[in-house]
Amino acid sequence: TQAAASRDHRVPPVNRDELKQIRIDISVLSPLAPVDDPLRIVIGRDGLHISWRDRSGILLPQVATQFGWDDKTFLDQVCLKAGLPKHAWEWPSSRLSRFSALIIEEPR
């Protein structure tokens, strides 16, 4: 959590004045399960993990619904998160997995 708040290159570090406004959510992930048909993932239920060689990326199930993505966009975005080209999920050598998540939210 501390690293995400202070060293994630994708977003500016959290400053002291923002701490009172932050609400923490914890996602408890199920085991990964191979995806046999990528176009049968369920938006809002399935999170995605992709790996290819030494690269990997993961997106939680709620990310697709938060951004209003369809299944192909979600698949493309997990590839980009892994530093891979869009559509790398279609490569035979890519390993695509799904998972569910139990979300524990801090009260507001």
PDB file of N, CA and C in Angstrom:
ATOM      1  N   THR A   1       0.822  -1.193   0.000  1.00  0.00           N
ATOM      2  CA  THR A   1       0.000   0.000   0.000  1.00  0.00           C
ATOM      3  C   THR A   1       0.863   1.253   0.000  1.00  0.00           C
ATOM      4  N   GLN A   2       1.883   1.232   0.834  1.00  0.00           N
ATOM      5  CA  GLN A   2       2.771   2.396   0.894  1.00  0.00           C
ATOM      6  C   GLN A   2       3.461   2.623  -0.452  1.00  0.00           C
ATOM      7  N   ALA A   3       3.929   1.560  -1.079  1.00  0.00           N
ATOM      8  CA  ALA A   3       4.589   1.706  -2.382  1.00  0.00           C
ATOM      9  C   ALA A   3       3.621   2.236  -3.428  1.00  0.00           C
ATOM     10  N   ALA A   4       2.385   1.748  -3.414  1.00  0.00           N
ATOM     11  CA  ALA A   4       1.398   2.229  -4.378  1.00  0.00           C
ATOM     12  C   ALA A   4       1.104   3.713  -4.189  1.00  0.00           C
ATOM     13  N   ALA A   5       1.109   4.154  -2.949  1.00  0.00           N
ATOM     14  CA  ALA A   5       0.801   5.559  -2.653  1.00  0.00           C
ATOM     15  C   ALA A   5       1.975   6.487  -2.914  1.00  0.00           C
ATOM     16  N   SER A   6       3.190   5.930  -2.945  1.00  0.00           N
ATOM     17  CA  SER A   6       4.346   6.820  -3.038  1.00  0.00           C
ATOM     18  C   SER A   6       5.276   6.568  -4.227  1.00  0.00           C
ATOM     19  N   ARG A   7       5.222   5.369  -4.838  1.00  0.00           N
ATOM     20  CA  ARG A   7       6.202   5.066  -5.884  1.00  0.00           C
ATOM     21  C   ARG A   7       5.604   4.496  -7.165  1.00  0.00           C
ATOM     22  N   ASP A   8       4.301   4.571  -7.358  1.00  0.00           N
ATOM     23  CA  ASP A   8       3.678   4.076  -8.594  1.00  0.00           C
ATOM     24  C   ASP A   8       3.894   5.119  -9.685  1.00  0.00           C
ATOM     25  N   HIS A   9       4.640   4.761 -10.721  1.00  0.00           N
ATOM     26  CA  HIS A   9       4.996   5.713 -11.777  1.00  0.00           C
ATOM     27  C   HIS A   9       3.795   6.217 -12.576  1.00  0.00           C
ATOM     28  N   ARG A  10       2.650   5.560 -12.450  1.00  0.00           N
ATOM     29  CA  ARG A  10       1.478   5.952 -13.244  1.00  0.00           C
ATOM     30  C   ARG A  10       0.709   7.118 -12.643  1.00  0.00           C
ATOM     31  N   VAL A  11       0.914   7.389 -11.362  1.00  0.00           N
ATOM     32  CA  VAL A  11       0.161   8.458 -10.684  1.00  0.00           C
ATOM     33  C   VAL A  11       1.081   9.256  -9.783  1.00  0.00           C
ATOM     34  N   PRO A  12       0.735  10.521  -9.524  1.00  0.00           N
ATOM     35  CA  PRO A  12       1.573  11.305  -8.605  1.00  0.00           C
ATOM     36  C   PRO A  12       1.488  10.731  -7.187  1.00  0.00           C
ATOM     37  N   PRO A  13       2.557  10.877  -6.391  1.00  0.00           N
ATOM     38  CA  PRO A  13       2.522  10.384  -5.009  1.00  0.00           C
ATOM     39  C   PRO A  13       1.442  11.092  -4.190  1.00  0.00           C
ATOM     40  N   VAL A  14       0.895  10.368  -3.226  1.00  0.00           N
ATOM     41  CA  VAL A  14      -0.091  10.935  -2.309  1.00  0.00           C
ATOM     42  C   VAL A  14       0.642  11.883  -1.362  1.00  0.00           C
ATOM     43  N   ASN A  15       0.048  13.056  -1.153  1.00  0.00           N
ATOM     44  CA  ASN A  15       0.679  13.973  -0.186  1.00  0.00           C
ATOM     45  C   ASN A  15      -0.115  13.969   1.117  1.00  0.00           C
ATOM     46  N   ARG A  16       0.474  14.512   2.148  1.00  0.00           N
ATOM     47  CA  ARG A  16      -0.101  14.480   3.492  1.00  0.00           C
ATOM     48  C   ARG A  16      -1.514  15.079   3.537  1.00  0.00           C
ATOM     49  N   ASP A  17      -1.761  16.137   2.793  1.00  0.00           N
ATOM     50  CA  ASP A  17      -3.078  16.780   2.802  1.00  0.00           C
ATOM     51  C   ASP A  17      -4.181  15.886   2.232  1.00  0.00           C
ATOM     52  N   GLU A  18      -3.815  14.913   1.413  1.00  0.00           N
ATOM     53  CA  GLU A  18      -4.800  14.019   0.796  1.00  0.00           C
ATOM     54  C   GLU A  18      -5.185  12.831   1.679  1.00  0.00           C
ATOM     55  N   LEU A  19      -4.424  12.561   2.716  1.00  0.00           N
ATOM     56  CA  LEU A  19      -4.638  11.354   3.520  1.00  0.00           C
ATOM     57  C   LEU A  19      -6.041  11.258   4.107  1.00  0.00           C
ATOM     58  N   LYS A  20      -6.619  12.368   4.551  1.00  0.00           N
ATOM     59  CA  LYS A  20      -7.962  12.337   5.148  1.00  0.00           C
ATOM     60  C   LYS A  20      -9.042  11.998   4.124  1.00  0.00           C
ATOM     61  N   GLN A  21      -8.755  12.181   2.850  1.00  0.00           N
ATOM     62  CA  GLN A  21      -9.734  11.930   1.792  1.00  0.00           C
ATOM     63  C   GLN A  21      -9.633  10.521   1.200  1.00  0.00           C
ATOM     64  N   ILE A  22      -8.603   9.799   1.572  1.00  0.00           N
ATOM     65  CA  ILE A  22      -8.371   8.477   0.986  1.00  0.00           C
ATOM     66  C   ILE A  22      -9.207   7.411   1.685  1.00  0.00           C
ATOM     67  N   ARG A  23      -9.824   6.570   0.886  1.00  0.00           N
ATOM     68  CA  ARG A  23     -10.570   5.419   1.383  1.00  0.00           C
ATOM     69  C   ARG A  23      -9.902   4.173   0.812  1.00  0.00           C
ATOM     70  N   ILE A  24      -9.599   3.212   1.646  1.00  0.00           N
ATOM     71  CA  ILE A  24      -8.874   2.018   1.215  1.00  0.00           C
ATOM     72  C   ILE A  24      -9.848   0.869   0.956  1.00  0.00           C
ATOM     73  N   ASP A  25      -9.667   0.223  -0.187  1.00  0.00           N
ATOM     74  CA  ASP A  25     -10.382  -0.993  -0.541  1.00  0.00           C
ATOM     75  C   ASP A  25      -9.345  -2.102  -0.692  1.00  0.00           C
ATOM     76  N   ILE A  26      -9.662  -3.270  -0.191  1.00  0.00           N
ATOM     77  CA  ILE A  26      -8.791  -4.431  -0.333  1.00  0.00           C
ATOM     78  C   ILE A  26      -9.529  -5.470  -1.163  1.00  0.00           C
ATOM     79  N   SER A  27      -8.863  -5.993  -2.180  1.00  0.00           N
ATOM     80  CA  SER A  27      -9.440  -7.040  -3.022  1.00  0.00           C
ATOM     81  C   SER A  27      -8.743  -8.359  -2.713  1.00  0.00           C
ATOM     82  N   VAL A  28      -9.522  -9.329  -2.242  1.00  0.00           N
ATOM     83  CA  VAL A  28      -9.009 -10.669  -1.958  1.00  0.00           C
ATOM     84  C   VAL A  28      -9.288 -11.511  -3.203  1.00  0.00           C
ATOM     85  N   LEU A  29      -8.217 -11.953  -3.853  1.00  0.00           N
ATOM     86  CA  LEU A  29      -8.362 -12.627  -5.141  1.00  0.00           C
ATOM     87  C   LEU A  29      -8.518 -14.134  -4.991  1.00  0.00           C
ATOM     88  N   SER A  30      -9.356 -14.707  -5.850  1.00  0.00           N
ATOM     89  CA  SER A  30      -9.476 -16.157  -5.935  1.00  0.00           C
ATOM     90  C   SER A  30      -8.247 -16.695  -6.675  1.00  0.00           C
ATOM     91  N   PRO A  31      -8.061 -18.004  -6.660  1.00  0.00           N
ATOM     92  CA  PRO A  31      -6.980 -18.561  -7.483  1.00  0.00           C
ATOM     93  C   PRO A  31      -7.216 -18.263  -8.971  1.00  0.00           C
ATOM     94  N   LEU A  32      -6.130 -18.168  -9.715  1.00  0.00           N
ATOM     95  CA  LEU A  32      -6.221 -17.950 -11.157  1.00  0.00           C
ATOM     96  C   LEU A  32      -6.746 -19.203 -11.840  1.00  0.00           C
ATOM     97  N   ALA A  33      -7.586 -18.990 -12.855  1.00  0.00           N
ATOM     98  CA  ALA A  33      -8.110 -20.097 -13.655  1.00  0.00           C
ATOM     99  C   ALA A  33      -7.851 -19.773 -15.129  1.00  0.00           C
ATOM    100  N   PRO A  34      -7.372 -20.739 -15.895  1.00  0.00           N
ATOM    101  CA  PRO A  34      -7.110 -20.473 -17.319  1.00  0.00           C
ATOM    102  C   PRO A  34      -8.384 -20.046 -18.047  1.00  0.00           C
ATOM    103  N   VAL A  35      -8.212 -19.150 -19.010  1.00  0.00           N
ATOM    104  CA  VAL A  35      -9.333 -18.702 -19.836  1.00  0.00           C
ATOM    105  C   VAL A  35      -9.289 -19.499 -21.136  1.00  0.00           C
ATOM    106  N   ASP A  36     -10.322 -20.306 -21.372  1.00  0.00           N
ATOM    107  CA  ASP A  36     -10.382 -21.100 -22.596  1.00  0.00           C
ATOM    108  C   ASP A  36     -10.877 -20.270 -23.775  1.00  0.00           C
ATOM    109  N   ASP A  37     -11.864 -19.420 -23.531  1.00  0.00           N
ATOM    110  CA  ASP A  37     -12.423 -18.574 -24.585  1.00  0.00           C
ATOM    111  C   ASP A  37     -12.444 -17.130 -24.080  1.00  0.00           C
ATOM    112  N   PRO A  38     -11.483 -16.313 -24.492  1.00  0.00           N
ATOM    113  CA  PRO A  38     -11.392 -14.942 -23.974  1.00  0.00           C
ATOM    114  C   PRO A  38     -12.650 -14.105 -24.187  1.00  0.00           C
ATOM    115  N   LEU A  39     -13.395 -14.394 -25.213  1.00  0.00           N
ATOM    116  CA  LEU A  39     -14.593 -13.593 -25.489  1.00  0.00           C
ATOM    117  C   LEU A  39     -15.799 -14.040 -24.662  1.00  0.00           C
ATOM    118  N   ARG A  40     -15.568 -14.962 -23.710  1.00  0.00           N
ATOM    119  CA  ARG A  40     -16.633 -15.388 -22.804  1.00  0.00           C
ATOM    120  C   ARG A  40     -16.378 -14.926 -21.373  1.00  0.00           C
ATOM    121  N   ILE A  41     -15.419 -14.001 -21.192  1.00  0.00           N
ATOM    122  CA  ILE A  41     -15.224 -13.442 -19.860  1.00  0.00           C
ATOM    123  C   ILE A  41     -16.463 -12.626 -19.499  1.00  0.00           C
ATOM    124  N   VAL A  42     -16.703 -12.476 -18.221  1.00  0.00           N
ATOM    125  CA  VAL A  42     -17.872 -11.730 -17.761  1.00  0.00           C
ATOM    126  C   VAL A  42     -17.400 -10.424 -17.117  1.00  0.00           C
ATOM    127  N   ILE A  43     -17.760  -9.325 -17.743  1.00  0.00           N
ATOM    128  CA  ILE A  43     -17.387  -8.004 -17.231  1.00  0.00           C
ATOM    129  C   ILE A  43     -18.048  -7.802 -15.868  1.00  0.00           C
ATOM    130  N   GLY A  44     -17.257  -7.354 -14.908  1.00  0.00           N
ATOM    131  CA  GLY A  44     -17.763  -7.122 -13.562  1.00  0.00           C
ATOM    132  C   GLY A  44     -17.581  -8.306 -12.630  1.00  0.00           C
ATOM    133  N   ARG A  45     -17.464  -9.502 -13.185  1.00  0.00           N
ATOM    134  CA  ARG A  45     -17.222 -10.697 -12.372  1.00  0.00           C
ATOM    135  C   ARG A  45     -15.768 -11.155 -12.462  1.00  0.00           C
ATOM    136  N   ASP A  46     -15.230 -11.143 -13.681  1.00  0.00           N
ATOM    137  CA  ASP A  46     -13.894 -11.674 -13.920  1.00  0.00           C
ATOM    138  C   ASP A  46     -12.838 -10.573 -13.909  1.00  0.00           C
ATOM    139  N   GLY A  47     -11.763 -10.813 -13.177  1.00  0.00           N
ATOM    140  CA  GLY A  47     -10.551 -10.034 -13.322  1.00  0.00           C
ATOM    141  C   GLY A  47      -9.660 -10.782 -14.290  1.00  0.00           C
ATOM    142  N   LEU A  48      -8.645 -10.103 -14.831  1.00  0.00           N
ATOM    143  CA  LEU A  48      -7.784 -10.733 -15.820  1.00  0.00           C
ATOM    144  C   LEU A  48      -6.313 -10.642 -15.422  1.00  0.00           C
ATOM    145  N   HIS A  49      -5.599 -11.700 -15.723  1.00  0.00           N
ATOM    146  CA  HIS A  49      -4.143 -11.747 -15.565  1.00  0.00           C
ATOM    147  C   HIS A  49      -3.586 -12.306 -16.857  1.00  0.00           C
ATOM    148  N   ILE A  50      -2.582 -11.636 -17.407  1.00  0.00           N
ATOM    149  CA  ILE A  50      -1.911 -12.143 -18.608  1.00  0.00           C
ATOM    150  C   ILE A  50      -0.422 -12.243 -18.333  1.00  0.00           C
ATOM    151  N   SER A  51       0.185 -13.253 -18.901  1.00  0.00           N
ATOM    152  CA  SER A  51       1.639 -13.354 -18.829  1.00  0.00           C
ATOM    153  C   SER A  51       2.157 -13.855 -20.169  1.00  0.00           C
ATOM    154  N   TRP A  52       3.298 -13.324 -20.526  1.00  0.00           N
ATOM    155  CA  TRP A  52       4.000 -13.720 -21.737  1.00  0.00           C
ATOM    156  C   TRP A  52       5.473 -13.481 -21.495  1.00  0.00           C
ATOM    157  N   ARG A  53       6.240 -14.531 -21.589  1.00  0.00           N
ATOM    158  CA  ARG A  53       7.669 -14.483 -21.271  1.00  0.00           C
ATOM    159  C   ARG A  53       7.857 -13.867 -19.884  1.00  0.00           C
ATOM    160  N   ASP A  54       8.605 -12.773 -19.773  1.00  0.00           N
ATOM    161  CA  ASP A  54       8.863 -12.187 -18.453  1.00  0.00           C
ATOM    162  C   ASP A  54       7.925 -11.027 -18.134  1.00  0.00           C
ATOM    163  N   ARG A  55       6.875 -10.871 -18.894  1.00  0.00           N
ATOM    164  CA  ARG A  55       5.927  -9.768 -18.662  1.00  0.00           C
ATOM    165  C   ARG A  55       4.605 -10.309 -18.139  1.00  0.00           C
ATOM    166  N   SER A  56       3.990  -9.530 -17.246  1.00  0.00           N
ATOM    167  CA  SER A  56       2.670  -9.904 -16.753  1.00  0.00           C
ATOM    168  C   SER A  56       1.921  -8.658 -16.325  1.00  0.00           C
ATOM    169  N   GLY A  57       0.617  -8.776 -16.344  1.00  0.00           N
ATOM    170  CA  GLY A  57      -0.240  -7.678 -15.911  1.00  0.00           C
ATOM    171  C   GLY A  57      -1.529  -8.232 -15.359  1.00  0.00           C
ATOM    172  N   ILE A  58      -2.149  -7.443 -14.495  1.00  0.00           N
ATOM    173  CA  ILE A  58      -3.389  -7.869 -13.858  1.00  0.00           C
ATOM    174  C   ILE A  58      -4.321  -6.672 -13.747  1.00  0.00           C
ATOM    175  N   LEU A  59      -5.604  -6.906 -13.981  1.00  0.00           N
ATOM    176  CA  LEU A  59      -6.640  -5.887 -13.772  1.00  0.00           C
ATOM    177  C   LEU A  59      -7.765  -6.509 -12.963  1.00  0.00           C
ATOM    178  N   LEU A  60      -8.189  -5.821 -11.926  1.00  0.00           N
ATOM    179  CA  LEU A  60      -9.262  -6.296 -11.058  1.00  0.00           C
ATOM    180  C   LEU A  60     -10.601  -6.283 -11.800  1.00  0.00           C
ATOM    181  N   PRO A  61     -11.561  -7.098 -11.366  1.00  0.00           N
ATOM    182  CA  PRO A  61     -12.861  -7.161 -12.046  1.00  0.00           C
ATOM    183  C   PRO A  61     -13.575  -5.810 -12.134  1.00  0.00           C
ATOM    184  N   GLN A  62     -13.449  -4.990 -11.108  1.00  0.00           N
ATOM    185  CA  GLN A  62     -14.181  -3.727 -11.079  1.00  0.00           C
ATOM    186  C   GLN A  62     -13.619  -2.681 -12.045  1.00  0.00           C
ATOM    187  N   VAL A  63     -12.413  -2.879 -12.547  1.00  0.00           N
ATOM    188  CA  VAL A  63     -11.801  -1.886 -13.443  1.00  0.00           C
ATOM    189  C   VAL A  63     -12.619  -1.736 -14.724  1.00  0.00           C
ATOM    190  N   ALA A  64     -13.029  -2.847 -15.310  1.00  0.00           N
ATOM    191  CA  ALA A  64     -13.790  -2.787 -16.567  1.00  0.00           C
ATOM    192  C   ALA A  64     -15.117  -2.054 -16.386  1.00  0.00           C
ATOM    193  N   THR A  65     -15.799  -2.294 -15.285  1.00  0.00           N
ATOM    194  CA  THR A  65     -17.078  -1.611 -15.072  1.00  0.00           C
ATOM    195  C   THR A  65     -16.863  -0.140 -14.748  1.00  0.00           C
ATOM    196  N   GLN A  66     -15.799   0.189 -14.015  1.00  0.00           N
ATOM    197  CA  GLN A  66     -15.523   1.591 -13.687  1.00  0.00           C
ATOM    198  C   GLN A  66     -15.278   2.419 -14.942  1.00  0.00           C
ATOM    199  N   PHE A  67     -14.644   1.821 -15.939  1.00  0.00           N
ATOM    200  CA  PHE A  67     -14.328   2.545 -17.170  1.00  0.00           C
ATOM    201  C   PHE A  67     -15.323   2.288 -18.290  1.00  0.00           C
ATOM    202  N   GLY A  68     -16.296   1.402 -18.070  1.00  0.00           N
ATOM    203  CA  GLY A  68     -17.303   1.113 -19.096  1.00  0.00           C
ATOM    204  C   GLY A  68     -16.751   0.333 -20.281  1.00  0.00           C
ATOM    205  N   TRP A  69     -15.756  -0.539 -20.015  1.00  0.00           N
ATOM    206  CA  TRP A  69     -15.123  -1.300 -21.087  1.00  0.00           C
ATOM    207  C   TRP A  69     -15.947  -2.519 -21.465  1.00  0.00           C
ATOM    208  N   ASP A  70     -15.881  -2.889 -22.739  1.00  0.00           N
ATOM    209  CA  ASP A  70     -16.430  -4.170 -23.173  1.00  0.00           C
ATOM    210  C   ASP A  70     -15.331  -5.233 -23.040  1.00  0.00           C
ATOM    211  N   ASP A  71     -15.661  -6.469 -23.401  1.00  0.00           N
ATOM    212  CA  ASP A  71     -14.703  -7.558 -23.187  1.00  0.00           C
ATOM    213  C   ASP A  71     -13.404  -7.374 -23.979  1.00  0.00           C
ATOM    214  N   LYS A  72     -13.489  -6.950 -25.230  1.00  0.00           N
ATOM    215  CA  LYS A  72     -12.275  -6.783 -26.035  1.00  0.00           C
ATOM    216  C   LYS A  72     -11.400  -5.649 -25.504  1.00  0.00           C
ATOM    217  N   THR A  73     -12.013  -4.578 -25.065  1.00  0.00           N
ATOM    218  CA  THR A  73     -11.240  -3.474 -24.493  1.00  0.00           C
ATOM    219  C   THR A  73     -10.550  -3.916 -23.214  1.00  0.00           C
ATOM    220  N   PHE A  74     -11.246  -4.666 -22.373  1.00  0.00           N
ATOM    221  CA  PHE A  74     -10.670  -5.176 -21.124  1.00  0.00           C
ATOM    222  C   PHE A  74      -9.463  -6.075 -21.433  1.00  0.00           C
ATOM    223  N   LEU A  75      -9.611  -6.949 -22.414  1.00  0.00           N
ATOM    224  CA  LEU A  75      -8.515  -7.828 -22.813  1.00  0.00           C
ATOM    225  C   LEU A  75      -7.322  -7.020 -23.339  1.00  0.00           C
ATOM    226  N   ASP A  76      -7.600  -6.025 -24.173  1.00  0.00           N
ATOM    227  CA  ASP A  76      -6.528  -5.165 -24.696  1.00  0.00           C
ATOM    228  C   ASP A  76      -5.827  -4.409 -23.571  1.00  0.00           C
ATOM    229  N   GLN A  77      -6.589  -3.907 -22.620  1.00  0.00           N
ATOM    230  CA  GLN A  77      -6.018  -3.096 -21.545  1.00  0.00           C
ATOM    231  C   GLN A  77      -5.146  -3.914 -20.591  1.00  0.00           C
ATOM    232  N   VAL A  78      -5.494  -5.170 -20.347  1.00  0.00           N
ATOM    233  CA  VAL A  78      -4.629  -5.990 -19.490  1.00  0.00           C
ATOM    234  C   VAL A  78      -3.305  -6.258 -20.204  1.00  0.00           C
ATOM    235  N   CYS A  79      -3.342  -6.357 -21.517  1.00  0.00           N
ATOM    236  CA  CYS A  79      -2.103  -6.506 -22.286  1.00  0.00           C
ATOM    237  C   CYS A  79      -1.238  -5.259 -22.150  1.00  0.00           C
ATOM    238  N   LEU A  80      -1.845  -4.089 -22.312  1.00  0.00           N
ATOM    239  CA  LEU A  80      -1.098  -2.841 -22.178  1.00  0.00           C
ATOM    240  C   LEU A  80      -0.515  -2.697 -20.777  1.00  0.00           C
ATOM    241  N   LYS A  81      -1.272  -3.106 -19.765  1.00  0.00           N
ATOM    242  CA  LYS A  81      -0.783  -3.045 -18.385  1.00  0.00           C
ATOM    243  C   LYS A  81       0.479  -3.892 -18.214  1.00  0.00           C
ATOM    244  N   ALA A  82       0.557  -4.989 -18.970  1.00  0.00           N
ATOM    245  CA  ALA A  82       1.720  -5.877 -18.905  1.00  0.00           C
ATOM    246  C   ALA A  82       2.875  -5.383 -19.776  1.00  0.00           C
ATOM    247  N   GLY A  83       2.670  -4.270 -20.478  1.00  0.00           N
ATOM    248  CA  GLY A  83       3.704  -3.767 -21.372  1.00  0.00           C
ATOM    249  C   GLY A  83       3.745  -4.514 -22.690  1.00  0.00           C
ATOM    250  N   LEU A  84       2.629  -5.129 -23.032  1.00  0.00           N
ATOM    251  CA  LEU A  84       2.508  -5.874 -24.283  1.00  0.00           C
ATOM    252  C   LEU A  84       1.634  -5.089 -25.261  1.00  0.00           C
ATOM    253  N   PRO A  85       1.696  -5.416 -26.543  1.00  0.00           N
ATOM    254  CA  PRO A  85       0.794  -4.768 -27.491  1.00  0.00           C
ATOM    255  C   PRO A  85      -0.653  -5.221 -27.263  1.00  0.00           C
ATOM    256  N   LYS A  86      -1.593  -4.340 -27.654  1.00  0.00           N
ATOM    257  CA  LYS A  86      -2.991  -4.771 -27.654  1.00  0.00           C
ATOM    258  C   LYS A  86      -3.084  -6.057 -28.462  1.00  0.00           C
ATOM    259  N   HIS A  87      -4.017  -6.856 -28.160  1.00  0.00           N
ATOM    260  CA  HIS A  87      -4.285  -8.126 -28.846  1.00  0.00           C
ATOM    261  C   HIS A  87      -3.242  -9.200 -28.550  1.00  0.00           C
ATOM    262  N   ALA A  88      -2.301  -8.946 -27.628  1.00  0.00           N
ATOM    263  CA  ALA A  88      -1.357 -10.007 -27.247  1.00  0.00           C
ATOM    264  C   ALA A  88      -2.097 -11.176 -26.600  1.00  0.00           C
ATOM    265  N   TRP A  89      -3.313 -10.922 -26.105  1.00  0.00           N
ATOM    266  CA  TRP A  89      -4.118 -11.995 -25.537  1.00  0.00           C
ATOM    267  C   TRP A  89      -4.456 -13.057 -26.585  1.00  0.00           C
ATOM    268  N   GLU A  90      -4.335 -12.699 -27.868  1.00  0.00           N
ATOM    269  CA  GLU A  90      -4.630 -13.646 -28.946  1.00  0.00           C
ATOM    270  C   GLU A  90      -3.430 -14.521 -29.304  1.00  0.00           C
ATOM    271  N   TRP A  91      -2.256 -14.179 -28.806  1.00  0.00           N
ATOM    272  CA  TRP A  91      -1.059 -14.961 -29.127  1.00  0.00           C
ATOM    273  C   TRP A  91      -1.165 -16.345 -28.487  1.00  0.00           C
ATOM    274  N   PRO A  92      -0.864 -17.386 -29.232  1.00  0.00           N
ATOM    275  CA  PRO A  92      -0.917 -18.735 -28.658  1.00  0.00           C
ATOM    276  C   PRO A  92      -0.002 -18.928 -27.448  1.00  0.00           C
ATOM    277  N   SER A  93       1.101 -18.188 -27.394  1.00  0.00           N
ATOM    278  CA  SER A  93       2.047 -18.359 -26.285  1.00  0.00           C
ATOM    279  C   SER A  93       1.705 -17.506 -25.058  1.00  0.00           C
ATOM    280  N   SER A  94       0.689 -16.650 -25.139  1.00  0.00           N
ATOM    281  CA  SER A  94       0.255 -15.870 -23.974  1.00  0.00           C
ATOM    282  C   SER A  94      -0.565 -16.750 -23.049  1.00  0.00           C
ATOM    283  N   ARG A  95      -0.406 -16.530 -21.746  1.00  0.00           N
ATOM    284  CA  ARG A  95      -1.216 -17.241 -20.764  1.00  0.00           C
ATOM    285  C   ARG A  95      -2.209 -16.252 -20.170  1.00  0.00           C
ATOM    286  N   LEU A  96      -3.471 -16.455 -20.445  1.00  0.00           N
ATOM    287  CA  LEU A  96      -4.537 -15.587 -19.960  1.00  0.00           C
ATOM    288  C   LEU A  96      -5.322 -16.337 -18.891  1.00  0.00           C
ATOM    289  N   SER A  97      -5.504 -15.680 -17.744  1.00  0.00           N
ATOM    290  CA  SER A  97      -6.246 -16.286 -16.636  1.00  0.00           C
ATOM    291  C   SER A  97      -7.286 -15.305 -16.140  1.00  0.00           C
ATOM    292  N   ARG A  98      -8.287 -15.860 -15.495  1.00  0.00           N
ATOM    293  CA  ARG A  98      -9.323 -15.033 -14.872  1.00  0.00           C
ATOM    294  C   ARG A  98      -9.351 -15.337 -13.383  1.00  0.00           C
ATOM    295  N   PHE A  99      -9.996 -14.443 -12.635  1.00  0.00           N
ATOM    296  CA  PHE A  99     -10.152 -14.631 -11.202  1.00  0.00           C
ATOM    297  C   PHE A  99     -11.328 -13.775 -10.757  1.00  0.00           C
ATOM    298  N   SER A 100     -11.819 -14.063  -9.572  1.00  0.00           N
ATOM    299  CA  SER A 100     -12.836 -13.210  -8.959  1.00  0.00           C
ATOM    300  C   SER A 100     -12.188 -12.507  -7.772  1.00  0.00           C
ATOM    301  N   ALA A 101     -12.884 -11.523  -7.235  1.00  0.00           N
ATOM    302  CA  ALA A 101     -12.324 -10.783  -6.116  1.00  0.00           C
ATOM    303  C   ALA A 101     -13.420 -10.448  -5.104  1.00  0.00           C
ATOM    304  N   LEU A 102     -13.091 -10.665  -3.841  1.00  0.00           N
ATOM    305  CA  LEU A 102     -13.930 -10.215  -2.744  1.00  0.00           C
ATOM    306  C   LEU A 102     -13.392  -8.848  -2.351  1.00  0.00           C
ATOM    307  N   ILE A 103     -14.229  -7.827  -2.453  1.00  0.00           N
ATOM    308  CA  ILE A 103     -13.791  -6.463  -2.180  1.00  0.00           C
ATOM    309  C   ILE A 103     -14.217  -6.056  -0.778  1.00  0.00           C
ATOM    310  N   ILE A 104     -13.256  -5.673   0.031  1.00  0.00           N
ATOM    311  CA  ILE A 104     -13.508  -5.199   1.390  1.00  0.00           C
ATOM    312  C   ILE A 104     -13.274  -3.684   1.369  1.00  0.00           C
ATOM    313  N   GLU A 105     -14.340  -2.942   1.611  1.00  0.00           N
ATOM    314  CA  GLU A 105     -14.265  -1.487   1.502  1.00  0.00           C
ATOM    315  C   GLU A 105     -14.237  -0.830   2.879  1.00  0.00           C
ATOM    316  N   GLU A 106     -13.398   0.170   2.988  1.00  0.00           N
ATOM    317  CA  GLU A 106     -13.358   0.968   4.200  1.00  0.00           C
ATOM    318  C   GLU A 106     -14.610   1.839   4.238  1.00  0.00           C
ATOM    319  N   PRO A 107     -15.263   1.958   5.397  1.00  0.00           N
ATOM    320  CA  PRO A 107     -16.462   2.808   5.462  1.00  0.00           C
ATOM    321  C   PRO A 107     -16.119   4.257   5.117  1.00  0.00           C
ATOM    322  N   ARG A 108     -17.073   4.926   4.561  1.00  0.00           N
ATOM    323  CA  ARG A 108     -16.893   6.347   4.205  1.00  0.00           C
ATOM    324  C   ARG A 108     -17.063   7.214   5.408  1.00  0.00           C
TER     325      ARG A 108
END
